[in-house]
Coordinates of C-alpha atoms in Angstrom, one line a residue:
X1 CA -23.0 78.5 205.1
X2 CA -19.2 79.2 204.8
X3 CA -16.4 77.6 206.7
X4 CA -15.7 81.2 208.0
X5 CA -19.3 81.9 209.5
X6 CA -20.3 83.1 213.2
X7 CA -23.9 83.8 214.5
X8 CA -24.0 86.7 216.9
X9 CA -27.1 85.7 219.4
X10 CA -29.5 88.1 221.3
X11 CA -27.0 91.8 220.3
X12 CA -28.8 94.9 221.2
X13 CA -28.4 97.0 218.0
X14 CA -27.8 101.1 218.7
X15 CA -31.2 101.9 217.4
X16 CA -32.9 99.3 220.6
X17 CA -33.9 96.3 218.8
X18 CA -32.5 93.1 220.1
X19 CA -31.2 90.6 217.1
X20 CA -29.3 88.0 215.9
X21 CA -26.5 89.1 213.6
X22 CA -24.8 86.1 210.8
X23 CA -21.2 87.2 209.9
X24 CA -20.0 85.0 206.3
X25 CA -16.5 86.2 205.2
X26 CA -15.9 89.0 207.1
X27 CA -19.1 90.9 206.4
X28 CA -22.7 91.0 208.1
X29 CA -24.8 88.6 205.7
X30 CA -27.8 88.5 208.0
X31 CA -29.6 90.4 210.9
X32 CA -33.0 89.2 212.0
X33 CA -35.3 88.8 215.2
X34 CA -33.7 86.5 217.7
X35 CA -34.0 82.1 217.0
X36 CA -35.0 83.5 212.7
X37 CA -31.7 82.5 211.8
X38 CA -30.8 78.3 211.7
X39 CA -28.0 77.3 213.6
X40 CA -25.6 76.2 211.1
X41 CA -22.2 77.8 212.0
X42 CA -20.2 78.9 215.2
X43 CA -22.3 81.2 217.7
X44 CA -21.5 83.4 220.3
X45 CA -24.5 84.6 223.2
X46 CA -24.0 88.3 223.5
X47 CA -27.2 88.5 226.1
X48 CA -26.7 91.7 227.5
X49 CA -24.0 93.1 225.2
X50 CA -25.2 96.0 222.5
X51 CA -23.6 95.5 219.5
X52 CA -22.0 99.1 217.8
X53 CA -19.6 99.2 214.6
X54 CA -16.5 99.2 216.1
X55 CA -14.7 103.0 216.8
X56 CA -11.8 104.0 214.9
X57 CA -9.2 105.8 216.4
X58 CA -8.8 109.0 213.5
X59 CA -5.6 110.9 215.5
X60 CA -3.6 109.1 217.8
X61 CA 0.5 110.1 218.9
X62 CA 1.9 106.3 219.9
X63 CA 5.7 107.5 219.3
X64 CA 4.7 109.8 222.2
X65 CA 2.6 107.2 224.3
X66 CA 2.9 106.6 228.0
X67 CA 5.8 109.4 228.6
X68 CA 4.6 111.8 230.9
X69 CA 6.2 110.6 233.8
X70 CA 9.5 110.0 231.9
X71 CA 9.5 113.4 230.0
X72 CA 8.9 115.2 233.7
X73 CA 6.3 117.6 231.8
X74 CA 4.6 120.0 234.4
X75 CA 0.7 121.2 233.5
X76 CA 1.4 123.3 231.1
X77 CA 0.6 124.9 227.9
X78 CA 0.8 123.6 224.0
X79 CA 4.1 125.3 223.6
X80 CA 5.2 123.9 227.0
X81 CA 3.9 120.5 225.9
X82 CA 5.8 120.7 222.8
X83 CA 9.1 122.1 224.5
X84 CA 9.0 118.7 227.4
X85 CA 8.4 116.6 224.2
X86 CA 11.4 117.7 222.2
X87 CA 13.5 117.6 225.1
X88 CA 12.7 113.6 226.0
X89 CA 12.6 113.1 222.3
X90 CA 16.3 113.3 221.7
X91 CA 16.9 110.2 223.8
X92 CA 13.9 108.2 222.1
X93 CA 15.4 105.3 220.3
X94 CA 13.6 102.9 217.9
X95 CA 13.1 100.0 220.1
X96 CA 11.5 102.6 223.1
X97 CA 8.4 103.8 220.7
X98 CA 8.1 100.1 219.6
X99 CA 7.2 98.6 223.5
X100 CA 5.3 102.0 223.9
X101 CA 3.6 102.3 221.0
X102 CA 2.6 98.7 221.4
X103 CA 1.1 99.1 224.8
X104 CA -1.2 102.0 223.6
X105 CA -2.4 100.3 220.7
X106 CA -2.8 97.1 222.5
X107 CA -5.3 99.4 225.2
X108 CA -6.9 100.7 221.8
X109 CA -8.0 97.5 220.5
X110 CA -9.1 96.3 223.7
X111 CA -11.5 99.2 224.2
X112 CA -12.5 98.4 221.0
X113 CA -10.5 100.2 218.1
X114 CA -10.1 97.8 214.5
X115 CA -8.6 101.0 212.8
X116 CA -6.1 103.9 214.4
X117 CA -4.7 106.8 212.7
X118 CA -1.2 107.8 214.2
X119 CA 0.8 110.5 213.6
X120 CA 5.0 110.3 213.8
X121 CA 7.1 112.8 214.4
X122 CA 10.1 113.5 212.9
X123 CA 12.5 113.4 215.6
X124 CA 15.6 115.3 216.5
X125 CA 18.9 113.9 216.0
X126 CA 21.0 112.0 213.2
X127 CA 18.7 109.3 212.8
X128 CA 15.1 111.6 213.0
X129 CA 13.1 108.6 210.9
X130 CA 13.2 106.1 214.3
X131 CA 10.3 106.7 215.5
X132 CA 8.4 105.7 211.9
X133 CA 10.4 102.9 211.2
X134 CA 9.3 101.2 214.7
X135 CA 5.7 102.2 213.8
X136 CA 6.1 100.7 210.4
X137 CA 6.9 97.8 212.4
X138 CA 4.0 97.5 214.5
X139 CA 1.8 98.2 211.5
X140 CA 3.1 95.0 210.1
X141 CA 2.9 93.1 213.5
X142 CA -0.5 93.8 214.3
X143 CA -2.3 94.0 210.8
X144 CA -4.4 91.5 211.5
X145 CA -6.0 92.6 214.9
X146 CA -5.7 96.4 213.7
X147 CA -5.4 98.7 210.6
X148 CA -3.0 101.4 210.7
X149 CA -2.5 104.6 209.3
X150 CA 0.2 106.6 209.7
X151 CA 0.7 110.4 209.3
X152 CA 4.6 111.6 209.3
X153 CA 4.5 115.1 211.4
X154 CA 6.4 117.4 210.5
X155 CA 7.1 121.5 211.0
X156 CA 9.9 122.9 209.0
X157 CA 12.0 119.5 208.2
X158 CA 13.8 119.2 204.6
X159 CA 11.9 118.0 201.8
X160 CA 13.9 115.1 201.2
X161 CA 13.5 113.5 205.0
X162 CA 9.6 113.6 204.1
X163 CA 10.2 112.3 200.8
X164 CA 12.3 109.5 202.4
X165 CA 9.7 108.8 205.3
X166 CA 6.8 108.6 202.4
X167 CA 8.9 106.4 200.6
X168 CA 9.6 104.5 203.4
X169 CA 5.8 103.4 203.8
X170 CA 3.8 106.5 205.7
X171 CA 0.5 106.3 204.3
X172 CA -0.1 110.2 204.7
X173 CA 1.6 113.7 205.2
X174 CA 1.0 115.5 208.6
X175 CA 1.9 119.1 209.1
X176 CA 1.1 122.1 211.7
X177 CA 0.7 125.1 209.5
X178 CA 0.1 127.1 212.7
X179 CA 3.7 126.5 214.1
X180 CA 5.0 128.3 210.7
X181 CA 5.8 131.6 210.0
X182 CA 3.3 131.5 207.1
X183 CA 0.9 129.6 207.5
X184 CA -0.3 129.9 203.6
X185 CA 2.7 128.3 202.3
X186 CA 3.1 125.7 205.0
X187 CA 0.2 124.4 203.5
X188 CA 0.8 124.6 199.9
X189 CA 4.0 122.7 200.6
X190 CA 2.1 120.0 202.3
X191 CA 0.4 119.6 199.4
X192 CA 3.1 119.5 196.6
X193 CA 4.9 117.2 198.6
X194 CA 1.9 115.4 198.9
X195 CA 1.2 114.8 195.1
X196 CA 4.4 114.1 194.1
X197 CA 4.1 110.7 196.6
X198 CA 0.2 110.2 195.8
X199 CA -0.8 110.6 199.6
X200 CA -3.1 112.3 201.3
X201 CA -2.7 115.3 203.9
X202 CA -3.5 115.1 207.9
X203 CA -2.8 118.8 209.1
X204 CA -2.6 119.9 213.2
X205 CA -4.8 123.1 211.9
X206 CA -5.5 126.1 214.4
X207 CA -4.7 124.3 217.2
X208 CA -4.9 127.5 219.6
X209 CA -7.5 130.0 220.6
X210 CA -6.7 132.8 218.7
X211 CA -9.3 135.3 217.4
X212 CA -8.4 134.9 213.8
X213 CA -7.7 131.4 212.6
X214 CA -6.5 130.3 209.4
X215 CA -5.2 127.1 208.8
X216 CA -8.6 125.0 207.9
X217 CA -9.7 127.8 205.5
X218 CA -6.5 128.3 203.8
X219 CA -6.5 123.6 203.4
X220 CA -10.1 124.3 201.8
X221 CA -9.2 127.2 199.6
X222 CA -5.8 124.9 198.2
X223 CA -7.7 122.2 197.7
X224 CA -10.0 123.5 196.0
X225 CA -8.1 125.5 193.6
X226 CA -5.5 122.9 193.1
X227 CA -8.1 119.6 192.6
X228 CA -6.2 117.9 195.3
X229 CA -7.6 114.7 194.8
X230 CA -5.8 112.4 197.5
X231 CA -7.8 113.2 200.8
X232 CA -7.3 116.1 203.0
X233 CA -7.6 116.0 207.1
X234 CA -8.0 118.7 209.2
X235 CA -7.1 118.0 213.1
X236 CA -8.1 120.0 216.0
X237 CA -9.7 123.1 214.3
X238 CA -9.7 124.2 218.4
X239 CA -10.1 128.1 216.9
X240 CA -13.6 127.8 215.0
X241 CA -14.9 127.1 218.4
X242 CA -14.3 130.6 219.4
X243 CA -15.5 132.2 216.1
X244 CA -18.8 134.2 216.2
X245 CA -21.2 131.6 215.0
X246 CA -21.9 133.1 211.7
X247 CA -17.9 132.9 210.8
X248 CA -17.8 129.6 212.5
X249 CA -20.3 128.3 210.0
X250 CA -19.2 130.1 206.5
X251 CA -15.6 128.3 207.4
X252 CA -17.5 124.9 208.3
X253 CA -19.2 125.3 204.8
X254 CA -15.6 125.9 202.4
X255 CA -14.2 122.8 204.7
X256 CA -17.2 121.0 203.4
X257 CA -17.4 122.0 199.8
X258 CA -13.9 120.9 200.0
X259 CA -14.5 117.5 201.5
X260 CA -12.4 117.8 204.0
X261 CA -13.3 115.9 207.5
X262 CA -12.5 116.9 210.3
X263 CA -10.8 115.8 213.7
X264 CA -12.3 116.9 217.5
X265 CA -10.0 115.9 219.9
X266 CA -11.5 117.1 223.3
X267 CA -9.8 115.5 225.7
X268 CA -5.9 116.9 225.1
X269 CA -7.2 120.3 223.7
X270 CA -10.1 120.8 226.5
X271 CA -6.7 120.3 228.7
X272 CA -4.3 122.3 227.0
X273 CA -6.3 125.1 225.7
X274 CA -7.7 128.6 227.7
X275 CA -4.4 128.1 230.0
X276 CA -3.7 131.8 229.9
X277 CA -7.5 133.4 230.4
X278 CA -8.5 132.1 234.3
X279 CA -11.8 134.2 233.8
X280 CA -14.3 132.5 231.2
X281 CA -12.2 130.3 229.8
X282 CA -12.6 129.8 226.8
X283 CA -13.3 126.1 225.9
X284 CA -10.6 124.1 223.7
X285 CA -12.8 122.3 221.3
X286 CA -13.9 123.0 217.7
X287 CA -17.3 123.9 216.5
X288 CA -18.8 120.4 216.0
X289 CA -22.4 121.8 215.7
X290 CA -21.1 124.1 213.1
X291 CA -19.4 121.4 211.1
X292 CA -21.8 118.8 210.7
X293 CA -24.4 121.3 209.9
X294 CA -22.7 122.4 207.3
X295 CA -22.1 118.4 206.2
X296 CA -18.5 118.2 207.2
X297 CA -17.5 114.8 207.6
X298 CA -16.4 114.8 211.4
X299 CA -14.6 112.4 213.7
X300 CA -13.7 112.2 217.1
X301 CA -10.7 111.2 218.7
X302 CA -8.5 110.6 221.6
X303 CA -5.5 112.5 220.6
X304 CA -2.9 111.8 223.5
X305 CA -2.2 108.9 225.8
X306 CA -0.7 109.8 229.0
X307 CA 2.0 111.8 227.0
X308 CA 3.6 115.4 227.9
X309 CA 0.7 116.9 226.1
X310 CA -1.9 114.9 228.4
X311 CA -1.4 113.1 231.7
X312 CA -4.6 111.5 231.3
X313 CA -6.9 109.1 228.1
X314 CA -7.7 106.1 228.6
X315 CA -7.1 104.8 224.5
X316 CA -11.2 104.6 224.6
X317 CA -12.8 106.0 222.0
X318 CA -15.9 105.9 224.3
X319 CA -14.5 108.7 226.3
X320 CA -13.8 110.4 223.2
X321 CA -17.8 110.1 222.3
X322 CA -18.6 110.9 226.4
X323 CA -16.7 114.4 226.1
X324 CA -18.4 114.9 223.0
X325 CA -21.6 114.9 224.5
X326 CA -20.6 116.9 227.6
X327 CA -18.3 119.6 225.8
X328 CA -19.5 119.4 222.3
X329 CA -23.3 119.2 223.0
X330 CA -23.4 116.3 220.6
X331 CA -26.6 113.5 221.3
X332 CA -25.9 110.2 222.5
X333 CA -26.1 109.0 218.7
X334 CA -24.2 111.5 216.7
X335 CA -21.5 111.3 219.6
X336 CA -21.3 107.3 218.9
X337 CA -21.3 108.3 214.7
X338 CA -18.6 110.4 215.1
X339 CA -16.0 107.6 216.8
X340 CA -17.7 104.7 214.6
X341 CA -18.8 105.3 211.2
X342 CA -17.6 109.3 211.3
X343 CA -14.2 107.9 212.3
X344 CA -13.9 105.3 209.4
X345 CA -15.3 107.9 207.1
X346 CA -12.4 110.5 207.9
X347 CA -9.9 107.8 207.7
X348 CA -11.1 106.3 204.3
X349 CA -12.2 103.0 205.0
X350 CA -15.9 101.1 203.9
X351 CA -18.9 101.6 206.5
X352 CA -18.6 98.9 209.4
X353 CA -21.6 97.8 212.0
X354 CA -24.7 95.5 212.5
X355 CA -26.2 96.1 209.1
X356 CA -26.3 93.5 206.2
X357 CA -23.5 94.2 203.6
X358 CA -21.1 96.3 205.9
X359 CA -17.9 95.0 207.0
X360 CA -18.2 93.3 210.7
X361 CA -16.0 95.0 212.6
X362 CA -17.4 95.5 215.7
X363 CA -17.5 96.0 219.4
X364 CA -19.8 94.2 221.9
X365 CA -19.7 96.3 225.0
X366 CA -22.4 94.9 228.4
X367 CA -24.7 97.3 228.1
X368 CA -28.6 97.9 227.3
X369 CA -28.9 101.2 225.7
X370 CA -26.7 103.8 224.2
X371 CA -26.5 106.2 227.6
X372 CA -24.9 102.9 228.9
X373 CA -22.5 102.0 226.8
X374 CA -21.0 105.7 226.3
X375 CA -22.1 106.8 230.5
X376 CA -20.8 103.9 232.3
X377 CA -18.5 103.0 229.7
X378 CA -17.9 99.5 231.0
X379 CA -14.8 97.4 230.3
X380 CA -16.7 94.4 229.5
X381 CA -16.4 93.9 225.8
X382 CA -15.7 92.2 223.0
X383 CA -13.6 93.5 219.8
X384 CA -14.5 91.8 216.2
X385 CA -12.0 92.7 213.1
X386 CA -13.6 91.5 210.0
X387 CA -15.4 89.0 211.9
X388 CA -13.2 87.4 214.0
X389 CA -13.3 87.9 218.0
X390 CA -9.9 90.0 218.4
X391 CA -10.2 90.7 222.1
X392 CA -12.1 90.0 225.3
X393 CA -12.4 92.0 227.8
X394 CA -14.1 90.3 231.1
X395 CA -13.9 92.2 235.0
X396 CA -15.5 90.3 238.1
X397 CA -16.6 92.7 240.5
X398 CA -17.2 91.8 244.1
X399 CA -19.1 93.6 246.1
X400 CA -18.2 92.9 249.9

């Protein structure tokens, strides 16, 4: 037994079963019927707990965190969202997104988050890499309770800012092809600038209702053709949801022969979208069914946190999985997948959960099935990164 071991007691898996679960080195060694494994190392009783890979957070915005009552933005649109933001943004400093940005990710971890995605924008003014450099920061500070990714954003900024913020340490290339005037070579330039760095591409794609979307076809198709070979994201994909099925489903299948995964963010575009048609409106949310029929790798995430683009999210990838089920249509399982193992899929990293050989991060959450832990979504829960408890979560509730 190594010095590093932990026996998990009495976990209640996903699939039902209740088991004991041996951690050695940052990986599950073991998982066997309750008292089948000697008691030779640290233990923890998680009686009552079920026992899930721990979510990953694929497309988070922590340089915009916790500003919707700072930026003044009124319910509004995407273009309205994006108008309060860039307005606020100009008096953004460094330091501000690093005490914000902290805060969110510290309410991601707790709910039970070991990886995040983030995106940063390239902000207005003389100094428009701040915002990255304080996320770079936190990336550094919090390595070891959480691994982040981060996306540089960008519309229309010079190449050599994005070269600079990819030299600087972004991991990937972000981009909203639908902002640009052509959406076609939006992309292909996200890509170029892409290879020359070695990085991979996380593109806002068809993020709006409109009838003919483009931007997730047009990723496949250049990836494709050019054997782009570093990983390619498409986020939001809100306008395959209003596709007639059989379009909705020849799309999902280039994005898969492609390899592209795929981001559902319900919360922010359920909000945002279907502003401007008050009779059936149309729902904000891509066509999940679509894509993982088609065996797109897809992922769900939170998007906003309490930002001009959303007033409300929690930072709980258990919402994300609730709205799934309620808006998507997804079951209680492939909900669960598609903030766990989906997630980490999307973002790159090696298959985590109760199962011998993957890597143990993990979130306990007091529950006894799976319509418990994702329906009542209780706060009581434990975090595991690699192994190692990395938050506790514990609420005493009187009842008087």
């Amino acid at each position: 037994m190594t010095a590093t071991a932990l026996l998990l007691r009495g976990a209640r898996l996903p699939e039902g079963q209740v088991r004991d679960v041996l951690i050695e080195d940052g990986r599950v060694s073991a998982v066997a019927p309750t008292s089948r494994l000697p008691s030779l190392c640290e233990e923890m009783d998680l009686s009552g707990f079920m026992l899930l890979p721990a979510p990953a957070e694929p497309h988070a915005h922590l340089d915009k965190a916790l500003t919707w009552d700072l930026a003044g933005a009124p319910p509004c649109d995407l273009p309205g969202a994006v108008a309060a933001w860039r307005g606020y943004a100009e008096q953004v400093t460094e330091e501000d997104v690093l005490v914000r940005a902290r805060r969110a990710l510290d309410e991601l971890v707790a709910n039970g988050a070991t990886a995040v995605r983030t995106h940063a924008d390239v902000l207005p003014g003389p100094d428009p890499l701040r915002g990255l450099r304080a996320l770079l920061r936190l990336r550094e500070e919090l390595s070891e309770r959480v691994a982040l990714q981060i996306a540089v954003l960008h519309v229309e900024e010079p190449d050599e800012v994005l070269d600079e913020a990819l030299e600087l340490g972004a991991d990937l290339l972000g981009g909203c092809p639908h902002l640009s005037d052509d959406p076609r070579a939006a992309v292909a330039r996200a890509l170029t600038i892409a290879e020359r760095h070695g990085v991979g591409v996380d593109l806002h794609a068809d993020e709006n209702l409109r009838p003919d979307p483009k931007d997730l076809l047009l990723l496949a198709q250049a990836v494709r053709e050019r054997g782009f070979a570093h990983g390619a994201t498409a986020s939001h994909c809100v306008g395959l949801g209003g596709l007639d099925p059989a379009e909705a489903a020849r799309i999902a299948k280039e994005a898969a022969a492609s390899r592209i995964g795929v981001v559902a963010l319900p919360l922010t575009n359920l909000y945002l979208q279907g502003r401007d048609t008050p009779a059936r409106t149309p729902r904000g949310l891509t066509a999940v069914r679509a894509l993982l029929d088609a065996g797109v790798p897809l992922a769900g995430g939170g998007d906003n946190v309490r930002d001009p683009f959303n007033p409300v999210g929690r930072a709980d990838p258990l919402e994300t999985a609730g709205l799934l089920v309620v808006a998507g249509h997804l079951t209680l399982p492939e909900a669960v997948h598609a903030v766990t193992t989906g997630a980490r899929t999307v973002l790159g990293l090696p298959a985590a959960g109760p199962y011998e050989g993957a890597i143990a991060d993990l979130l306990a959450v007091r529950a006894d099935s799976l319509s418990g832990a994702v329906g009542a979504s209780y706060p009581d829960r434990i975090v595991f990164k690699g192994g190692r408890a990395v938050s506790r979560t514990t609420v005493i509730r009187e009842v008087l």
